[in-house]
Structure formats: structure tokens, C-alpha cells
Short mmCIF file of C-alpha atoms in Angstrom, two decimals:
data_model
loop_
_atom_site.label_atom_id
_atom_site.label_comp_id
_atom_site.label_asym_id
_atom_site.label_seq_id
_atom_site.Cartn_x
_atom_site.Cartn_y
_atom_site.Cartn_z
CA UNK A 20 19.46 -7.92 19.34
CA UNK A 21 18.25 -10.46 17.27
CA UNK A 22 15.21 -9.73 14.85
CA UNK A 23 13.55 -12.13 12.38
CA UNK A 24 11.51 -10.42 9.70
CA UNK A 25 8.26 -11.92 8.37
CA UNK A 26 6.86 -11.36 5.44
CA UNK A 27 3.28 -12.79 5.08
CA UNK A 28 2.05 -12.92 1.30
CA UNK A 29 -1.12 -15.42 1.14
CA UNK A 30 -2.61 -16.28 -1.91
CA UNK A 31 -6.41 -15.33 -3.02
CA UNK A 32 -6.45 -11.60 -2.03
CA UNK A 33 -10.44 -11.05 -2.08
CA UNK A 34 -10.25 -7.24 -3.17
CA UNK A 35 -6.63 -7.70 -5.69
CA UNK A 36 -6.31 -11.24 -7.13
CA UNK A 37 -2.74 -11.69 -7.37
CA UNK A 38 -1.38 -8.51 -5.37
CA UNK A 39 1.44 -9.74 -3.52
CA UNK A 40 3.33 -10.67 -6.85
CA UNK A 41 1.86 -8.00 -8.86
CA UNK A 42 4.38 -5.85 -10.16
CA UNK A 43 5.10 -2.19 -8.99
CA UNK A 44 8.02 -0.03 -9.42
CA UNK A 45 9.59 -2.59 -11.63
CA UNK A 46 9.35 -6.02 -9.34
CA UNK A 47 6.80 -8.16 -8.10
CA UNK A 48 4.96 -6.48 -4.58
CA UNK A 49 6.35 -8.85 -2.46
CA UNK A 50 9.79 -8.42 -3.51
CA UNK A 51 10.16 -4.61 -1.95
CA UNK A 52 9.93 -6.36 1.26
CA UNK A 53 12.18 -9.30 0.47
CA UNK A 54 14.97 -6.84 -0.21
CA UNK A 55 14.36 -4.71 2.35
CA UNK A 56 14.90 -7.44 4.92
CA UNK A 57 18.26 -8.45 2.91
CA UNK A 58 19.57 -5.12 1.96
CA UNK A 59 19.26 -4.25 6.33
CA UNK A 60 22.31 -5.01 8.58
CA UNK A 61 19.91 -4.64 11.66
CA UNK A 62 17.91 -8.04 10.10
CA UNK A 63 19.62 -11.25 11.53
CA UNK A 64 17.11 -13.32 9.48
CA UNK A 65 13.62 -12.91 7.23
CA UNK A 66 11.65 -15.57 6.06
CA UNK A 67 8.65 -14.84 3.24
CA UNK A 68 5.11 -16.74 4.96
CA UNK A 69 2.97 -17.90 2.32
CA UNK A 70 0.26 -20.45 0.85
CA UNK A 71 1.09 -19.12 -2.61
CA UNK A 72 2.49 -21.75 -5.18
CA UNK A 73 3.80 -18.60 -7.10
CA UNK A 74 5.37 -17.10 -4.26
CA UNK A 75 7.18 -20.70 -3.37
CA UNK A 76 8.03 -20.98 -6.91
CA UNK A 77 9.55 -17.23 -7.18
CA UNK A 78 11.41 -17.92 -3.94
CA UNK A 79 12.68 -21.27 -4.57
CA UNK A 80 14.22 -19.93 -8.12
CA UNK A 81 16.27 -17.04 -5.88
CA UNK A 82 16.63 -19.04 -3.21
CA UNK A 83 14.69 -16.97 -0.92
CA UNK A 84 14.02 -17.95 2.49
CA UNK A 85 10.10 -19.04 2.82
CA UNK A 86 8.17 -20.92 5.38
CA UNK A 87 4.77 -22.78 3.63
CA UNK A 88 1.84 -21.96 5.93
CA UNK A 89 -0.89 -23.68 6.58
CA UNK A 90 -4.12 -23.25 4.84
CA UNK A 91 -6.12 -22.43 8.18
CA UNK A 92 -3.64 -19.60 8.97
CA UNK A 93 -4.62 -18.05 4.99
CA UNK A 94 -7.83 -17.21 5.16
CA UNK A 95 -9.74 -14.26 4.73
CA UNK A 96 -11.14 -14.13 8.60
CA UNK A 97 -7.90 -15.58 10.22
CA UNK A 98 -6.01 -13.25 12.79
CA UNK A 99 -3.48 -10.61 11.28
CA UNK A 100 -1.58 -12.70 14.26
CA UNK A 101 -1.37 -16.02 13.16
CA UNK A 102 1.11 -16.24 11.17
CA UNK A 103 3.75 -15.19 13.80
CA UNK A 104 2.26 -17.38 16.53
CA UNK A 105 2.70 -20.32 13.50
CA UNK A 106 6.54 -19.52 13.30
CA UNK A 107 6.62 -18.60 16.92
CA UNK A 108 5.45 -22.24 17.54
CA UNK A 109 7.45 -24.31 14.37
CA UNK A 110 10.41 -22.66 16.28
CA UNK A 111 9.44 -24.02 19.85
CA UNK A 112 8.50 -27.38 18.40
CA UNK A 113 11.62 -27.71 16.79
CA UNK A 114 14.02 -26.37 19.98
CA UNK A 115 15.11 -23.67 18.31
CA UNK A 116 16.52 -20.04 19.77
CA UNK A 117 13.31 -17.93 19.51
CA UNK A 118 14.53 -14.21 18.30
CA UNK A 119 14.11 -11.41 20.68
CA UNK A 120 11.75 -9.33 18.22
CA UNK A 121 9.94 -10.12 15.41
CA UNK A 122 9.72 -7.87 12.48
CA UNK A 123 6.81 -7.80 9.95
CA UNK A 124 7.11 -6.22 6.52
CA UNK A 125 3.44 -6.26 4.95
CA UNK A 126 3.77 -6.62 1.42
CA UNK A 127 0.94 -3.72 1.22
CA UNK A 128 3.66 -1.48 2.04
CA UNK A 129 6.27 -1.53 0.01
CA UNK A 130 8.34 1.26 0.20
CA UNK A 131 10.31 1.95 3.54
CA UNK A 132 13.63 3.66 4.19
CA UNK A 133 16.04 1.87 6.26
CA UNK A 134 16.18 5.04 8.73
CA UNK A 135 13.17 3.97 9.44
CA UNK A 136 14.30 0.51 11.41
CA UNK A 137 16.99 2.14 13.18
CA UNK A 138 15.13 4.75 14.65
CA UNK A 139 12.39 2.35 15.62
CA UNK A 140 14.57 -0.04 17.38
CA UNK A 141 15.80 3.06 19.64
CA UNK A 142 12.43 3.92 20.69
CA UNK A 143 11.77 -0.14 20.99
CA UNK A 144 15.09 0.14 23.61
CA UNK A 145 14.58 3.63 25.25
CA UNK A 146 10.34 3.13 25.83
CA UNK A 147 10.66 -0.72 26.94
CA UNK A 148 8.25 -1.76 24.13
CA UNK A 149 6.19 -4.26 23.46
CA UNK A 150 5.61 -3.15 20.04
CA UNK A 151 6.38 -0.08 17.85
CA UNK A 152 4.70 0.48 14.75
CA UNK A 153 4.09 2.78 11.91
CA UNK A 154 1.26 5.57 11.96
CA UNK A 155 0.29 8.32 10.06
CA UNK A 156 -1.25 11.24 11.49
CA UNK A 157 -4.69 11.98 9.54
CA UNK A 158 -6.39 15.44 10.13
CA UNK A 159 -9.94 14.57 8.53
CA UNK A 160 -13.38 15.52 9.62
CA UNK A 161 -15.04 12.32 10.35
CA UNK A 162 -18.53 10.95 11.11
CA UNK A 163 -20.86 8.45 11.59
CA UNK A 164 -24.27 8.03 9.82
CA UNK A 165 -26.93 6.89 12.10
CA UNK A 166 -30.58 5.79 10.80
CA UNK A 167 -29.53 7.68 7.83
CA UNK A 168 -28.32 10.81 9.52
CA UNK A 169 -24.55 12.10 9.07
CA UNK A 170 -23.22 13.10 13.23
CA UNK A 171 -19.96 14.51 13.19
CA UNK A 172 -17.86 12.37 15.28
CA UNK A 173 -13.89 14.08 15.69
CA UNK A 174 -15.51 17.76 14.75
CA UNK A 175 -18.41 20.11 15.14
CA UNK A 176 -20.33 21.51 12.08
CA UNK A 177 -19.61 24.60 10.90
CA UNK A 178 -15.92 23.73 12.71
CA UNK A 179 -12.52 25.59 11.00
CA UNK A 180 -10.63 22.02 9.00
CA UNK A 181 -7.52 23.50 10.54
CA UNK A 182 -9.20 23.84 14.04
CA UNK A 183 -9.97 19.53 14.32
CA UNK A 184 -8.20 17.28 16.37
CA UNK A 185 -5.46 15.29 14.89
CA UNK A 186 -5.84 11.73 14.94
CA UNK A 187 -3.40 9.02 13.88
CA UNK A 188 -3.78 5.93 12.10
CA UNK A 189 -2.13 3.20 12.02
CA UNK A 190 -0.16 1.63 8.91
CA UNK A 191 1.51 -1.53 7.93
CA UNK A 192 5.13 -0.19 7.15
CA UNK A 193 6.75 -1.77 10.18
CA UNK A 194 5.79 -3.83 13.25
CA UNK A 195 8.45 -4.43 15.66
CA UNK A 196 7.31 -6.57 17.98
CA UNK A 197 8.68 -7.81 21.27
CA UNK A 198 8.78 -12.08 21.22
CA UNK A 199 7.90 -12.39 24.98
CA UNK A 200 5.28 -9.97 24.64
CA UNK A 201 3.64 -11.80 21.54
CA UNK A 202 3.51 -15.08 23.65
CA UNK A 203 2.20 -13.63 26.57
CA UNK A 204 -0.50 -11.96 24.55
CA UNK A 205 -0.75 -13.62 21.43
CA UNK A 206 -0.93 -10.20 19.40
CA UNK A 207 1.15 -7.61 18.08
CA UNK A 208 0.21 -5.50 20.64
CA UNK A 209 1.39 -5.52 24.19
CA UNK A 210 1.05 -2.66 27.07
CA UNK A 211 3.49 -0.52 25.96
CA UNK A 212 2.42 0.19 22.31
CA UNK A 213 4.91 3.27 20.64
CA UNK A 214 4.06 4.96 17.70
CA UNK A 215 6.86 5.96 14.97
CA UNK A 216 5.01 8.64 13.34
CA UNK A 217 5.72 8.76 9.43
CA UNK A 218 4.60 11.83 6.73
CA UNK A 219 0.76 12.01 6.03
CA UNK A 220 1.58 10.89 2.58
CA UNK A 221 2.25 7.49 3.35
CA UNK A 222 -0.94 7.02 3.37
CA UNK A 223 -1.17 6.88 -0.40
CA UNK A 224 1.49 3.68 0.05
CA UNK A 225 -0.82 1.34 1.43
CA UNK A 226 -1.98 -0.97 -1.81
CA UNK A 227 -5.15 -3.44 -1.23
CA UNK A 228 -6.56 -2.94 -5.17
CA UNK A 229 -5.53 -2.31 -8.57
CA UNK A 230 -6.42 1.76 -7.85
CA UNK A 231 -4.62 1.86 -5.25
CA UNK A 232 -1.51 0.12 -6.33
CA UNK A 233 -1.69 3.13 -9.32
CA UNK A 234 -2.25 6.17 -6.59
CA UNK A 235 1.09 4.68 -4.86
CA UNK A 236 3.09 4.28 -7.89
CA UNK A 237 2.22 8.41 -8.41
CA UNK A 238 2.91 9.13 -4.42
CA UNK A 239 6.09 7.55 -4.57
CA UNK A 240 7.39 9.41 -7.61
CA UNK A 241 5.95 12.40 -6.49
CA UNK A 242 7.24 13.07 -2.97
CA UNK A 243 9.25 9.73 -1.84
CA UNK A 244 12.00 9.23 -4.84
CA UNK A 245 13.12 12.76 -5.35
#
């Protein structure tokens, strides 16, 4: 099977100026997923996607594969898609072998255990996926407020917190995605979407601001690196 991992890091981050090559755990953000993709024997290839002059400059000094993408494909409202239809379509313009699944490593997420990969591309094989991805499940009570009124939405007042449904949501740790699928749909997401469920506390690993970034630094010492 082959897999090519993408790792998009754009420049101008609206909330975190700066965040993909902001340093945490001792290396720039970007860089957890950059050695991720090398460290994995289940990677054929991984290629960082960027607009980011310090990102080309960082990868160009240790040689790390990068692909410059376009402006129009960076900006705040493009598709979390685009920049795998981009490669998708620099590889087709160019005749080359497309892969048979793509793999994308959000820099927001930086801290993944290779177990992870394997046991994802078993369910990938044994469900016939068109995508499998990384959720969390997340038992909260949840509402909407409507011309100023709270209405429970996922509970009832008065309800037992242990007594909710569970709900699941979904997080950036890894997207495997199926090539033919992506064409034919031109998203991640296909009709045969498979969860890989991960520990609630992953949550605290997703980093789109400075506080954040802090709260992960503490989750990961806490409960992932013992």
C-alpha cells in the first residue's frame, strides 16, 4: 500500500501568529509531524504543504521534503480539502503514480503514537474505507441558546451527567484517506467514513492559540509521556 503523508502548515494563522513553527516540547509545531512521517515504516513518502517562507527556509536547511502552495489554496476561507486536491492534481499534471491513500498529519496535533497508523490502516483494509479518522468521544451536556434562551440540545434538565448520550468528535490526529475516493468526491470524506476512537484526553492536544498550545504541553506530560 502506498501512502503519501501531507502536512499542510500555511502561514498567517488568524487566532496564533506563527503556530506551525512555534515551539512545543522542544521543536518547532510542525516538526512533530515531519518526524512522525519519517520515523514510520508504513509512510512511503510525506511532503510538508506550505506558503510559509519560514517553513521553506526550515525545510530547505534539513532537506525536508516540501511542496510551495499556492496563495489561493492558504487562505483563511479555503477548503480544509484543497491542499490535497493541489497535490492530487501537480501529480496528474506531471504523469506521475498517484498513491493509493493519502495521509494528513495536521500540525495542530502533534503528538501521535505510531500504533496509531497501523491499527488505522487495518480498519482502512477490513471496513473498505474511504476514510478513517481520529475522534474523541466527548460526554458533555450541550445546548443551544435561542433569542437569548439556553435549550438543552444532547440532554434534559435536571438529567444525571453520567445518564447523557455520548457523542464523538472529531480530531485532526490522522486522516487516512482513500485517493479514488478523494477524486470522486473531492473531500476527505467518502461513504464509508470509520472512526478510530482515541482517549477523551486528546482533546487537550489540539493547539489553535497560545492557551492552548500551554494546556497541551501539561496533557501530554500528564497522561501521554509517562
Amino acid at each position: 500500500m502506498i501512502i503519501t503523508a501531507l502536512i499542510p502548515a500555511r502561514k498567517n494563522s488568524e487566532r496564533f501568529p506563527g503556530k506551525n513553527y512555534t515551539p512545543f516540547l522542544g521543536k518547532p509545531l510542525f516538526m512533530h509531524s515531519v518526524d512522525f512521517a519519517k520515523e514510520s515504516d508504513l509512510i512511503t513518502d510525506y511532503f510538508v504543504t506550505t506558503n510559509d517562507e519560514i517553513i521553506i527556509a526550515h525545510c530547505e536547511a534539513s532537506q525536508i521534503p516540501y511542496i510551495l502552495r499556492p496563495d489561493i489554496y492558504c487562505q483563511p476561507t479555503s477548503d480544509s480539502a484543497s491542499f490535497v486536491a493541489h497535490f492530487l492534481k501537480r501529480l496528474i499534471n506531471n504523469q506521475e503514480k498517484l498513491p493509493d491513500a493519502v495521509l494528513v498529519l495536521q500540525p495542530t496535533d502533534p503528538v501521535r503514537q505510531h500504533s496509531f497508523l497501523k491499527e488505522m490502516i487495518q480498519l482502512y483494509h477490513s471496513k473498505s474505507a474511504d476514510c478513517v479518522f481520529t475522534v474523541v468521544q466527548c460526554k458533555t451536556k450541550m445546548g443551544q441558546i435561542i433569542d437569548g434562551v439556553f435549550e438543552p440540545y444532547n440532554y434534559r434538565f435536571g438529567q444525571r451527567f453520567q445518564d447523557i448520550d455520548h457523542y464523538y468528535e472529531e480530531k485532526g490526529l490522522l486522516y487516512l484517506i482513500n485517493v479514488s475516493s478523494f477524486l470522486k468526491n473531492n473531500s476527505f470524506f467518502g461513504q464509508k467514513n470509520i472512526p478510530y476512537i482515541r482517549p477523551e484526553y486528546y482533546r487537550n492536544m489540539d493547539i489553535d492559540t497560545k492557551f492552548e498550545l500551554d494546556i497541551a504541553e501539561l496533557t501530554f506530560k500528564t497522561f501521554i509521556s509517562q
